[in-house]
Coordinates of C-alpha atoms in Angstrom, one line a residue:
Chain J
M1 CA 0.0 0.0 0.0
R2 CA 1.2 3.5 -0.8
E3 CA -0.1 6.7 0.5
F4 CA 0.3 10.5 0.1
Q5 CA -1.3 13.6 1.5
Y6 CA -2.2 16.6 -0.5
I7 CA -3.7 20.0 0.3
V8 CA -5.7 21.5 -2.5
T9 CA -4.2 24.8 -3.6
D10 CA -6.4 25.5 -6.7
N11 CA -8.9 28.2 -6.0
E12 CA -11.7 26.4 -7.7
G13 CA -11.1 23.1 -5.8
I14 CA -11.7 19.7 -7.6
H15 CA -14.4 20.9 -10.0
A16 CA -15.6 19.0 -13.0
R17 CA -12.7 19.4 -15.4
P18 CA -9.8 18.4 -13.2
A19 CA -12.0 15.7 -11.5
G20 CA -12.5 14.2 -15.0
E21 CA -8.8 14.3 -15.7
L22 CA -8.0 12.8 -12.3
V23 CA -10.4 9.9 -12.9
K24 CA -9.0 9.3 -16.3
L25 CA -5.5 9.1 -14.9
A26 CA -6.6 6.8 -12.0
K27 CA -8.2 4.5 -14.4
T28 CA -4.9 3.9 -16.3
F29 CA -3.7 2.0 -13.2
A30 CA -4.7 -1.5 -12.1
S31 CA -4.4 -0.5 -8.5
D32 CA -7.3 0.5 -6.3
V33 CA -7.2 4.3 -5.6
K34 CA -9.0 5.8 -2.7
V35 CA -9.3 9.5 -1.8
V36 CA -10.1 10.3 1.8
K37 CA -11.4 13.7 3.0
D38 CA -12.5 14.4 6.6
G39 CA -13.0 10.7 7.1
R40 CA -15.1 10.3 4.0
E41 CA -13.7 7.9 1.4
A42 CA -14.3 8.0 -2.4
D43 CA -13.1 5.8 -5.2
C44 CA -10.8 7.9 -7.4
K45 CA -12.0 6.1 -10.5
K46 CA -15.6 7.2 -10.0
I47 CA -16.3 10.8 -11.0
F48 CA -19.5 11.4 -9.0
A49 CA -18.0 10.0 -5.8
L50 CA -14.9 12.1 -6.3
M51 CA -16.8 15.3 -7.0
G52 CA -19.1 14.4 -4.1
L53 CA -16.3 14.9 -1.7
G54 CA -16.6 18.6 -2.4
A55 CA -12.8 19.2 -2.1
K56 CA -12.1 22.9 -2.1
K57 CA -9.0 25.0 -1.8
G58 CA -7.3 24.1 1.5
S59 CA -9.0 20.7 1.8
E60 CA -6.7 18.0 3.1
L61 CA -6.9 14.8 1.0
S62 CA -5.1 11.5 1.5
F63 CA -4.6 9.1 -1.4
V64 CA -4.4 5.4 -0.6
I65 CA -3.2 3.2 -3.4
T66 CA -3.1 -0.5 -3.3
G67 CA -2.2 -2.9 -6.1
E68 CA 0.5 -4.2 -8.4
D69 CA 1.4 -0.8 -9.9
E70 CA 1.0 1.2 -6.7
T71 CA 4.4 2.7 -6.7
E72 CA 4.1 4.1 -10.2
A73 CA 0.4 5.1 -9.6
C74 CA 1.4 7.0 -6.4
E75 CA 4.1 9.0 -8.2
E76 CA 1.9 9.9 -11.2
L77 CA -1.1 10.8 -9.1
E78 CA 0.9 13.0 -6.7
K79 CA 2.6 14.7 -9.7
F80 CA -0.8 15.3 -11.3
M81 CA -2.2 16.8 -8.1
R82 CA 0.8 19.1 -7.7
E83 CA 0.7 20.3 -11.2
N84 CA -3.1 20.8 -11.6
L85 CA -4.7 21.2 -8.2
Chain G
M1 CA -43.9 48.2 -22.2
T2 CA -43.3 45.8 -19.3
T3 CA -39.9 45.6 -17.5
Y4 CA -38.5 42.5 -15.9
S5 CA -35.3 42.5 -14.0
G6 CA -32.6 39.8 -13.4
K7 CA -29.0 39.4 -12.6
S8 CA -26.5 40.4 -15.2
V9 CA -24.1 37.7 -16.4
F10 CA -22.8 39.5 -19.5
G11 CA -23.4 43.0 -20.8
G12 CA -24.6 44.3 -24.1
I13 CA -27.9 45.3 -25.8
A14 CA -30.0 42.8 -27.7
I15 CA -33.1 43.7 -29.7
G16 CA -35.4 41.0 -31.1
K17 CA -38.3 38.7 -30.5
L18 CA -38.6 36.5 -27.5
C19 CA -38.5 32.7 -27.9
V20 CA -39.8 30.8 -24.9
W21 CA -37.8 27.6 -24.6
Q22 CA -40.0 24.6 -23.9
K23 CA -38.2 21.7 -22.4
K24 CA -39.7 18.5 -23.8
E25 CA -41.3 16.9 -20.8
S26 CA -40.9 13.2 -21.4
R27 CA -43.1 11.5 -18.8
I28 CA -41.5 8.4 -17.6
R29 CA -43.7 5.4 -17.1
R30 CA -42.8 2.6 -14.7
V31 CA -43.1 -0.6 -16.7
R32 CA -42.6 -4.1 -15.2
I33 CA -40.2 -6.2 -17.3
E34 CA -39.7 -9.9 -17.5
D35 CA -36.1 -10.2 -18.5
P36 CA -33.6 -8.0 -16.6
D37 CA -30.7 -9.2 -18.7
E38 CA -32.4 -8.1 -21.9
E39 CA -33.2 -4.7 -20.2
M40 CA -29.6 -4.2 -19.2
E41 CA -28.5 -4.9 -22.8
R42 CA -30.9 -2.3 -23.9
F43 CA -29.4 0.1 -21.4
E44 CA -25.9 -0.7 -22.5
R45 CA -26.8 0.0 -26.2
A46 CA -28.4 3.3 -25.2
K47 CA -25.3 4.2 -23.3
K48 CA -23.2 3.6 -26.3
E49 CA -25.5 5.7 -28.5
A50 CA -25.5 8.5 -25.8
A51 CA -21.7 8.4 -25.7
A52 CA -21.5 8.8 -29.4
Q53 CA -23.9 11.8 -29.3
L54 CA -21.7 13.3 -26.6
K55 CA -18.6 12.8 -28.7
D56 CA -20.3 14.6 -31.6
L57 CA -21.3 17.4 -29.3
Y58 CA -17.8 17.7 -28.0
D59 CA -16.4 18.0 -31.5
K60 CA -19.0 20.6 -32.4
A61 CA -18.4 22.6 -29.2
L62 CA -14.7 22.4 -29.7
R63 CA -15.0 24.1 -33.1
E64 CA -17.5 26.7 -32.0
V65 CA -16.8 27.6 -28.4
G66 CA -13.3 26.3 -27.7
E67 CA -11.8 23.6 -25.6
V68 CA -12.6 25.0 -22.2
N69 CA -16.4 25.0 -22.9
A70 CA -16.2 21.7 -24.8
A71 CA -14.7 19.9 -21.9
I72 CA -18.0 19.4 -20.2
F73 CA -19.1 16.9 -22.9
E74 CA -16.0 14.9 -22.2
I75 CA -16.9 14.9 -18.5
H76 CA -20.5 13.9 -19.4
Q77 CA -19.1 10.9 -21.2
M78 CA -17.2 10.0 -18.0
M79 CA -20.3 10.5 -16.0
L80 CA -22.1 8.0 -18.2
E81 CA -19.4 5.5 -17.4
D82 CA -19.4 6.2 -13.7
G83 CA -19.4 3.0 -11.6
D84 CA -21.9 4.1 -9.0
Y85 CA -24.3 5.5 -11.5
N86 CA -24.3 2.3 -13.5
E87 CA -24.6 0.2 -10.4
S88 CA -27.6 2.1 -9.2
V89 CA -29.4 1.7 -12.6
E90 CA -28.6 -2.0 -12.7
N91 CA -29.8 -2.5 -9.1
I92 CA -33.1 -0.8 -9.8
V93 CA -33.6 -2.8 -13.0
R94 CA -32.8 -6.1 -11.4
T95 CA -34.4 -5.8 -7.9
Q96 CA -37.5 -3.9 -8.9
R97 CA -37.8 -5.5 -12.4
V98 CA -38.6 -2.2 -14.0
N99 CA -37.7 -0.6 -17.3
A100 CA -34.3 1.1 -17.8
E101 CA -36.0 4.5 -18.4
Y102 CA -37.5 4.4 -14.9
A103 CA -34.2 3.2 -13.4
V104 CA -32.3 6.0 -15.0
A105 CA -34.8 8.6 -13.9
S106 CA -34.7 7.4 -10.3
T107 CA -30.9 7.3 -10.3
A108 CA -30.8 10.8 -11.7
D109 CA -33.0 12.1 -8.9
N110 CA -30.7 10.6 -6.3
F111 CA -27.5 11.8 -7.8
A112 CA -28.8 15.3 -8.6
G113 CA -30.1 15.5 -5.0
M114 CA -26.6 14.7 -3.7
F115 CA -25.1 17.6 -5.7
A116 CA -28.0 20.0 -4.9
E117 CA -27.3 19.5 -1.2
M118 CA -23.6 20.4 -1.4
E119 CA -22.5 23.7 0.1
D120 CA -20.5 24.9 -2.8
D121 CA -22.4 26.8 -5.4
Y122 CA -20.4 25.4 -8.2
M123 CA -21.1 21.8 -7.1
K124 CA -24.8 22.7 -6.7
A125 CA -24.9 23.7 -10.3
R126 CA -23.6 20.2 -11.3
A127 CA -27.0 18.7 -10.5
A128 CA -27.9 20.0 -14.0
D129 CA -25.2 17.8 -15.5
V130 CA -26.6 14.7 -13.9
R131 CA -30.1 15.5 -15.2
D132 CA -28.7 16.3 -18.6
I133 CA -27.0 13.0 -19.1
S134 CA -30.0 11.1 -17.7
E135 CA -32.4 12.9 -20.0
R136 CA -30.2 12.0 -22.9
L137 CA -30.2 8.4 -21.9
I138 CA -33.9 8.4 -21.5
A139 CA -34.4 10.1 -24.9
V140 CA -32.3 7.4 -26.6
L141 CA -34.1 4.6 -24.7
S142 CA -37.5 5.8 -25.6
G143 CA -36.5 6.7 -29.1
T144 CA -37.5 10.3 -29.0
G145 CA -34.1 11.8 -30.0
S146 CA -33.5 15.4 -29.2
P147 CA -32.9 17.7 -32.1
V148 CA -33.3 21.3 -31.1
T149 CA -34.6 23.8 -33.5
V150 CA -35.1 27.5 -33.0
S151 CA -36.9 29.8 -35.4
D152 CA -35.2 31.1 -38.6
E153 CA -34.6 34.6 -37.4
P154 CA -32.3 35.4 -34.4
V155 CA -34.2 35.4 -31.1
I156 CA -33.8 36.2 -27.4
I157 CA -34.0 32.8 -25.7
V158 CA -36.1 32.8 -22.5
A159 CA -35.9 29.7 -20.5
D160 CA -36.1 28.2 -17.0
D161 CA -32.4 27.2 -17.4
L162 CA -30.6 25.5 -20.2
A163 CA -28.7 22.2 -20.0
P164 CA -25.2 22.2 -21.5
S165 CA -26.4 19.9 -24.3
E166 CA -29.2 22.3 -25.1
T167 CA -27.0 25.3 -25.3
V168 CA -24.5 23.7 -27.6
Q169 CA -27.2 22.4 -30.0
L170 CA -28.5 25.9 -30.4
D171 CA -27.5 27.5 -33.7
K172 CA -25.2 30.3 -32.3
D173 CA -26.1 32.7 -35.2
K174 CA -29.7 32.5 -34.1
V175 CA -29.3 33.6 -30.5
L176 CA -29.2 37.3 -29.5
A177 CA -29.3 36.9 -25.8
F178 CA -30.1 34.5 -23.0
V179 CA -32.7 35.3 -20.3
T180 CA -33.2 32.6 -17.7
V181 CA -35.5 32.3 -14.7
H182 CA -33.1 30.2 -12.7
G183 CA -29.5 29.3 -13.3
S184 CA -26.4 30.6 -11.5
P185 CA -23.3 32.6 -12.6
N186 CA -21.6 29.2 -12.8
S187 CA -24.2 27.6 -15.0
H188 CA -23.3 26.6 -18.5
T189 CA -25.6 29.2 -20.0
A190 CA -23.7 31.9 -18.1
I191 CA -20.3 30.5 -19.2
L192 CA -21.4 30.2 -22.8
A193 CA -22.9 33.7 -22.9
R194 CA -19.5 35.1 -21.7
T195 CA -17.6 33.1 -24.3
M196 CA -20.0 34.1 -27.1
G197 CA -20.0 37.6 -25.7
I198 CA -23.8 38.1 -25.9
P199 CA -26.0 39.7 -23.2
A200 CA -27.4 37.3 -20.6
L201 CA -29.5 37.6 -17.5
I202 CA -30.2 35.0 -14.8
G203 CA -32.7 34.9 -12.0
T204 CA -35.1 37.0 -14.0
D205 CA -38.7 37.4 -12.9
I206 CA -40.2 36.9 -16.4
P207 CA -43.2 34.6 -16.8
L208 CA -42.5 31.5 -18.9
E209 CA -45.8 31.6 -20.8
R210 CA -46.7 30.6 -24.3
Q211 CA -48.1 34.1 -25.0
M212 CA -44.7 35.7 -24.4
D213 CA -43.4 33.8 -27.5
G214 CA -42.7 36.1 -30.4
K215 CA -43.1 39.4 -28.5
P216 CA -40.6 42.1 -29.4
A217 CA -38.2 42.9 -26.6
V218 CA -34.9 44.5 -25.6
V219 CA -32.3 43.0 -23.3
D220 CA -30.0 45.3 -21.5
G221 CA -27.3 43.0 -20.3
A222 CA -25.3 45.4 -18.2
G223 CA -28.5 47.0 -16.7
G224 CA -30.0 43.6 -15.9
C225 CA -33.3 44.3 -17.5
V226 CA -35.6 42.9 -20.2
Y227 CA -38.1 45.3 -21.7
V228 CA -41.0 43.5 -23.4
E229 CA -43.1 45.3 -26.1
P230 CA -41.0 48.5 -25.9
D231 CA -42.4 51.7 -27.4
E232 CA -40.8 53.3 -30.4
D233 CA -39.0 56.1 -28.6
F234 CA -37.4 53.7 -26.2
L235 CA -36.4 51.3 -29.0
D236 CA -34.7 54.2 -30.8
K237 CA -32.7 55.0 -27.7
M238 CA -31.7 51.4 -27.3
R239 CA -30.8 51.0 -31.0
E240 CA -28.5 54.0 -30.6
K241 CA -26.9 52.5 -27.5
Q242 CA -26.4 49.2 -29.3
R243 CA -24.8 50.8 -32.3
E244 CA -22.3 52.7 -30.0
E245 CA -21.4 49.5 -28.2
L246 CA -21.0 47.6 -31.4
D247 CA -18.8 50.2 -33.0
R248 CA -16.6 50.3 -29.9
K249 CA -16.3 46.5 -29.8
E250 CA -15.6 46.2 -33.5
M251 CA -13.0 48.9 -33.4
L252 CA -11.2 47.2 -30.5
Q253 CA -11.4 43.8 -32.1
T254 CA -9.7 45.1 -35.3
L255 CA -6.8 46.1 -33.1
K256 CA -6.1 42.6 -31.9
G257 CA -3.0 41.2 -33.5
K258 CA -2.0 44.7 -34.6
E259 CA 1.3 46.2 -33.6
S260 CA 1.3 49.0 -31.1
V261 CA 3.1 51.5 -33.2
T262 CA 2.6 55.2 -33.9
V263 CA 1.8 56.7 -37.3
D264 CA 5.5 57.6 -37.7
G265 CA 6.7 54.2 -36.7
K266 CA 7.7 54.4 -33.0
K267 CA 6.9 51.1 -31.4
V268 CA 5.9 50.6 -27.8
L269 CA 5.2 47.4 -25.9
L270 CA 1.7 47.2 -24.3
Y271 CA 1.8 44.8 -21.3
A272 CA -0.8 43.7 -18.7
N273 CA -0.8 44.2 -15.0
I274 CA -2.0 41.0 -13.2
G275 CA -2.5 40.0 -9.6
S276 CA -2.9 36.2 -9.9
L277 CA -2.9 33.4 -12.4
R278 CA -6.6 33.8 -12.9
D279 CA -6.0 37.2 -14.6
L280 CA -3.9 35.6 -17.3
S281 CA -6.8 34.8 -19.5
A282 CA -8.0 38.4 -19.5
A283 CA -4.5 39.4 -20.5
M284 CA -4.5 37.0 -23.4
E285 CA -8.0 37.9 -24.5
N286 CA -7.0 41.5 -24.7
D287 CA -3.9 40.7 -26.7
A288 CA -1.3 41.7 -24.1
E289 CA 2.2 41.6 -25.6
G290 CA 3.5 40.5 -22.3
I291 CA 3.0 40.8 -18.5
G292 CA 4.4 44.0 -17.2
L293 CA 3.6 43.6 -13.6
F294 CA 2.8 40.2 -12.0
R295 CA 2.2 41.0 -8.3
S296 CA 3.5 38.0 -6.4
E297 CA 1.8 39.2 -3.1
F298 CA -1.2 37.0 -3.6
L299 CA 1.0 34.0 -2.9
Y300 CA 1.8 35.4 0.5
L301 CA -1.5 37.1 1.3
E302 CA -3.7 34.1 0.5
S303 CA -1.5 31.8 2.5
E304 CA -1.4 31.1 6.2
D305 CA 2.3 30.5 6.2
F306 CA 5.3 31.3 4.0
P307 CA 4.6 29.8 0.5
T308 CA 7.1 27.1 -0.3
E309 CA 9.6 27.2 -3.1
E310 CA 7.7 24.5 -4.9
E311 CA 4.3 26.3 -4.7
Q312 CA 5.9 29.5 -6.0
F313 CA 7.8 27.7 -8.8
L314 CA 4.6 26.1 -10.1
V315 CA 2.8 29.5 -10.2
Y316 CA 5.7 31.3 -12.0
K317 CA 6.2 28.4 -14.4
T318 CA 2.5 28.3 -15.3
A319 CA 2.6 32.1 -16.0
A320 CA 5.7 31.7 -18.2
E321 CA 4.3 28.8 -20.1
T322 CA 0.9 30.4 -20.6
M323 CA 2.5 33.5 -22.1
A324 CA 4.5 31.2 -24.4
G325 CA 7.7 33.2 -24.9
K326 CA 6.3 36.6 -24.2
R327 CA 7.9 38.5 -21.4
V328 CA 6.5 38.0 -17.9
I329 CA 7.8 40.5 -15.4
I330 CA 7.3 39.2 -11.8
R331 CA 7.6 41.7 -9.0
T332 CA 9.1 40.1 -5.8
L333 CA 7.2 40.3 -2.6
D334 CA 5.9 43.8 -1.9
I335 CA 4.1 43.6 1.5
G336 CA 4.1 46.0 4.4
A337 CA 2.2 49.3 4.4
D338 CA -1.4 48.5 3.4
K339 CA -0.8 44.8 2.6
K340 CA -0.1 42.8 5.7
C341 CA 0.6 39.1 6.5
D342 CA 0.2 38.0 10.1
Y343 CA 2.8 35.2 9.9
F344 CA 5.5 37.6 9.0
G345 CA 5.2 39.0 12.5
L346 CA 5.8 42.6 11.5
E347 CA 5.6 45.2 14.2
P348 CA 2.9 47.8 13.8
E349 CA 4.3 51.0 12.5
E350 CA 3.5 54.7 13.0
N351 CA 3.9 55.4 9.3
P352 CA 3.7 52.2 7.2
A353 CA 4.0 53.9 3.8
L354 CA 7.5 55.0 4.9
G355 CA 8.2 51.8 6.9
L356 CA 9.5 48.3 6.6
R357 CA 8.0 47.2 3.2
G358 CA 9.0 45.8 -0.2
I359 CA 12.6 45.2 -0.7
R360 CA 13.4 46.3 2.9
I361 CA 11.6 43.2 4.2
C362 CA 13.4 41.0 1.7
L363 CA 16.8 42.4 2.6
T364 CA 16.0 41.9 6.3
R365 CA 14.6 38.4 5.9
T366 CA 16.9 37.1 3.3
E367 CA 15.8 33.4 3.7
V368 CA 12.3 34.4 2.6
F369 CA 13.7 36.4 -0.3
K370 CA 16.0 33.6 -1.4
T371 CA 13.2 31.1 -1.5
Q372 CA 11.4 33.4 -3.9
L373 CA 14.5 34.0 -6.0
R374 CA 15.2 30.2 -6.4
A375 CA 11.6 29.7 -7.5
L376 CA 11.8 32.5 -10.0
F377 CA 15.1 31.3 -11.5
R378 CA 13.8 27.7 -11.7
A379 CA 10.7 28.9 -13.5
S380 CA 12.9 30.9 -15.9
A381 CA 13.9 27.6 -17.6
F382 CA 10.3 27.5 -18.9
G383 CA 9.8 30.8 -20.5
K384 CA 10.8 34.5 -20.6
I385 CA 10.6 35.6 -17.0
A386 CA 11.9 39.0 -15.8
V387 CA 12.3 39.8 -12.1
M388 CA 11.6 43.2 -10.7
Y389 CA 12.5 44.5 -7.2
P390 CA 10.2 47.1 -5.5
M391 CA 10.9 50.2 -3.4
I392 CA 14.6 50.7 -4.3
I393 CA 16.3 53.9 -3.0
S394 CA 20.0 53.1 -3.5
V395 CA 22.7 51.4 -5.5
E396 CA 23.9 49.5 -2.4
E397 CA 20.5 47.8 -2.2
V398 CA 20.7 46.7 -5.8
R399 CA 24.2 45.3 -5.2
R400 CA 23.1 43.4 -2.2
I401 CA 20.2 42.0 -4.2
K402 CA 22.6 40.9 -6.9
E403 CA 24.8 39.1 -4.3
L404 CA 21.8 37.2 -3.0
A405 CA 20.7 36.4 -6.5
E406 CA 24.2 35.1 -7.2
E407 CA 24.1 32.9 -4.1
A408 CA 20.7 31.4 -5.2
R409 CA 22.1 30.8 -8.6
R410 CA 25.2 29.0 -7.3
E411 CA 23.1 26.8 -5.0
L412 CA 20.9 25.8 -7.9
A413 CA 23.9 25.0 -10.1
A414 CA 25.5 23.0 -7.3
E415 CA 22.4 21.0 -6.8
G416 CA 22.0 20.4 -10.5
T417 CA 18.5 21.8 -10.5
P418 CA 17.5 23.2 -13.9
F419 CA 17.1 27.0 -14.0
G420 CA 17.5 30.0 -16.2
M421 CA 18.7 33.5 -15.5
P422 CA 15.9 36.1 -16.0
E423 CA 16.4 39.7 -16.9
Q424 CA 16.6 41.7 -13.6
G425 CA 15.1 45.2 -13.1
I426 CA 13.9 47.6 -10.4
M427 CA 10.8 49.6 -9.7
I428 CA 11.4 53.3 -9.8
E429 CA 8.8 54.5 -7.3
T430 CA 10.8 56.7 -4.9
P431 CA 12.1 60.2 -5.7
A432 CA 15.5 58.8 -4.5
A433 CA 15.5 56.2 -7.2
V434 CA 14.7 58.9 -9.8
M435 CA 17.6 61.1 -8.6
M436 CA 20.0 58.1 -8.7
S437 CA 18.6 56.6 -11.9
R438 CA 21.8 57.1 -13.9
E439 CA 23.8 55.0 -11.5
L440 CA 21.0 52.5 -10.9
A441 CA 20.7 52.0 -14.7
K442 CA 24.2 50.7 -14.8
E443 CA 23.3 47.9 -12.5
V444 CA 20.1 46.5 -14.1
D445 CA 18.5 45.4 -17.3
F446 CA 15.3 47.5 -17.0
F447 CA 13.3 50.0 -15.0
S448 CA 9.6 50.0 -14.4
I449 CA 8.2 53.2 -13.1
G450 CA 5.5 52.7 -10.4
T451 CA 3.6 55.9 -10.7
N452 CA 1.2 55.3 -7.8
D453 CA 3.8 55.3 -5.2
L454 CA 6.1 57.7 -7.0
T455 CA 3.2 60.3 -7.1
Q456 CA 2.4 59.8 -3.4
Y457 CA 6.1 60.2 -2.4
T458 CA 6.8 63.1 -4.8
L459 CA 3.7 65.1 -3.9
A460 CA 3.7 64.0 -0.2
I461 CA 0.0 63.3 -0.6
D462 CA -1.7 60.2 1.0
R463 CA -3.9 58.9 -1.8
Q464 CA -6.2 57.2 0.7
N465 CA -7.2 60.5 2.3
P466 CA -10.2 62.0 0.4
R467 CA -9.7 65.4 2.1
L468 CA -6.5 65.8 0.0
D469 CA -8.3 65.4 -3.3
A470 CA -8.3 69.1 -4.0
F471 CA -4.5 69.2 -3.8
Y472 CA -4.0 66.0 -5.8
D473 CA -3.1 66.2 -9.4
P474 CA -2.2 62.9 -11.0
R475 CA -0.6 64.7 -14.0
H476 CA 1.4 67.0 -11.8
P477 CA 4.4 68.4 -13.8
A478 CA 6.8 67.3 -11.0
V479 CA 5.8 63.7 -11.5
L480 CA 6.0 64.0 -15.3
R481 CA 9.5 65.4 -15.0
M482 CA 10.5 62.6 -12.7
I483 CA 9.4 60.1 -15.4
A484 CA 11.2 62.0 -18.2
M485 CA 14.4 62.2 -16.1
T486 CA 14.3 58.4 -15.4
A487 CA 13.7 57.6 -19.0
A488 CA 16.6 59.8 -20.2
N489 CA 19.0 58.4 -17.7
A490 CA 18.0 54.8 -18.4
H491 CA 18.6 55.2 -22.1
L492 CA 22.0 56.7 -21.5
E493 CA 23.0 53.3 -20.0
N494 CA 21.0 51.2 -22.6
T495 CA 18.5 50.2 -20.0
W496 CA 14.9 49.9 -21.2
V497 CA 12.1 51.6 -19.2
G498 CA 8.4 50.9 -18.7
I499 CA 5.6 52.4 -16.7
C500 CA 3.3 50.1 -14.6
G501 CA 1.2 52.5 -12.5
E502 CA -2.3 53.8 -13.2
L503 CA -0.8 56.7 -15.1
A504 CA 0.3 54.3 -17.9
A505 CA -3.4 53.9 -19.0
D506 CA -4.0 57.7 -19.2
T507 CA -4.4 58.2 -22.9
E508 CA -4.0 62.0 -22.5
L509 CA -0.4 61.3 -21.5
T510 CA 0.4 58.6 -24.1
E511 CA 2.0 61.0 -26.5
A512 CA 4.1 62.6 -23.8
F513 CA 5.3 59.2 -22.6
L514 CA 6.3 58.2 -26.1
K515 CA 8.2 61.4 -26.6
M516 CA 10.1 60.7 -23.4
G517 CA 11.1 57.4 -25.0
I518 CA 9.1 55.1 -22.7
D519 CA 9.6 51.5 -24.2
E520 CA 6.7 49.8 -22.4
L521 CA 3.4 50.6 -20.8
S522 CA 1.8 48.1 -18.5
V523 CA -2.0 48.5 -17.8
S524 CA -5.0 46.5 -16.6
P525 CA -6.0 44.0 -19.3
G526 CA -9.1 46.0 -20.3
S527 CA -7.1 49.1 -21.0
I528 CA -4.7 47.5 -23.5
L529 CA -6.8 47.8 -26.7
P530 CA -8.0 51.3 -26.1
L531 CA -4.4 52.3 -25.4
R532 CA -3.2 50.5 -28.6
K533 CA -5.8 52.6 -30.5
K534 CA -4.4 55.7 -29.0
V535 CA -0.8 54.8 -29.9
R536 CA -1.7 54.0 -33.5
E537 CA -3.3 57.4 -33.8
T538 CA -0.4 59.2 -32.4
K539 CA 2.2 61.1 -34.5
L540 CA 5.3 62.1 -32.7
S541 CA 7.3 64.0 -35.3
G542 CA 6.4 67.5 -36.5
S543 CA 3.9 68.2 -33.7

C-alpha cells in the first residue's frame, strides 16, 4: 500500500474538469485508488463520488493506493495533483 | 412596455423577438419487465449511443466555443461510465424488475439530489449535469431523440435554465441573448454567454408563458433588465446605445494582433498588470504583448504560512508557459504598508508607507527572499521571465540583491537543479531612485516606473485620504519630470524603461510618454486595446 497527503491549492477546488482528468488518470492503473477527505472515502475512479467529496482550496486529502502498480500510480497521481490542483 | 429584472451575467444590448424555450417533458412510465438481462442490454446500447452523441457534441463545441467550454461533454461521457451511477441503474432494474428509463430517472433524482445539497455553489450547479446525461439516456431509450430547433430569425432565448447539451445544440447565429428564470453565474448558460459575448440575465422574474413567445423585446445585459413590447422612442434610444457599443467592440477587435506603433513608426510594448494566475486569461483575451507587472503578493496574502519554493515555482512556471515566450515581469514580494501578512510577525508602524516594506523586508529576511528567487530562477527555464524589485532607493540595495541572487544561482547550479537567469530590473517609485537613476541604470536590465507610489512620495499626498483630493493632481508636472528624467538616464545606459502604474493607461499622456522614449506601458487588461488605439493614432514628429 502506498499513501500520500495533498492540500488542494487550486482556487476552484476539484471541480468537474480536473476531476474528469484525475479519474482518467486513476483508471490507467490497475491499483485501487481511494481518496479520503475528513474521514469520507471516495473511489478515485468514480467521477460522481470524487466530485461528491466537495474538495475545495485548503481541503486536506489523503490518497491510498493498493495494487500491483501502486508505486508508479502513487508517483503519477501525486505529480498530477501538484501540477493541476 | 413591461420591464422585468434579473442578474447580469454579461453586458450588451440585444433587440429582437422572445423565444420561450420549452423543455420536452418526457413523462417516464414505470413498466414491469420480464427479462432484466435483456433490459440491461438495452441500457448498454443506449449508453453507447448517448456516448456517441456526446462525442459529436464535444467536437461541435470544440469548433464553435473552444476547448474549455467543450470539456463538459467529455466529462459527461465519463459520468455515463461512472461505476456508482451504472450500479444504481442495474440494481433498480434487477431488484425492482422495471424498465431502464425508470431506473435512469430514479438514479438521476438521487445523484442530482446529492449535488444539490452540497454547500459549494459550483457543485450545486452540477445537479444540472446529472439531469442532462440522464435525460439524454432516456431520450435514446424511448427513441424520442433530441434535435433542437429555434426559429429562422435570431431570437432572445427565454428559459427556466438551459442544460449544456441544449446550449450547444443551439444555432449560435440565431441567439441574440439568454434570459433565464433560474441558473447561476456558474451555469453553462452563463459561461457560454460570456464566451459568445452576448447579453445574458439569470434569476429573471419573467413569466415562462406561451403568450410571451414572439413578442418584441430589448435585453440590456449590463443594466440587468428585459423590456417587453417597448415603445418606439425607447427602441430608438436602445438602438443608438447598441450601435455605439458595437462600434466600440468592432473597433477594438480590429486592433487585436496589430502592432502598437505610432503613425510615424515608434513602437511601444503594451503589457498587462495582473494580480494572480486567474488574470492571465483576461491578459491573453485583450492581446497583451507580455505581462508588465505580475504582483506576487497573492501567494503570500492568500496563504497562512510562507509559501514554499515548490508552490511558487509552479505558479511562476504556469505564467511563463501560458504566455509562451512573451515576457512575464514578476515583482518580488511587496508587502508591508497596506498589505499585511500575520505570519511575517511585523511590528505595527506609525507610518507604514515609509516603513518596513517591499525590498526592505526582503533584505532583512533574506531566507524568505532567497526562496522566492530560487523559485523564479527555476521557472525561468520554462519561459521568458523577468524579475523586478520594488521600493529601491540606493545602488547599495541593488548590489546586495545581486549578491543574494548570485548565491541562489550558485546553489541551484551546485544541486544540478535546472534553472535560467531572468532579466533583472527595479521599480522606480521613490524620488531617491529617480535622482539616482543614472547610477541604478548601470546595475540592471530594465526600469519600471511605479507611478502610484512615485506620485504619493513626490507630492507628499496620501492617496487614501479623500480630504486631500483638492490638492492632488495625477498629472502634476513634478511627476512627469521625474518620469522624463528616469527615461533619459535609463537610455544613456542602454536600460529599457516601462511604466506600470495607473498613469500608464491615461491616454491623455500617451503622446508625452512616447516622446520621453518610454519603451513599455503596462496597464490592466481591459485598457490594452483602447491604449493601442491611441498609440496607433499618435504622431510624434512634426507636432
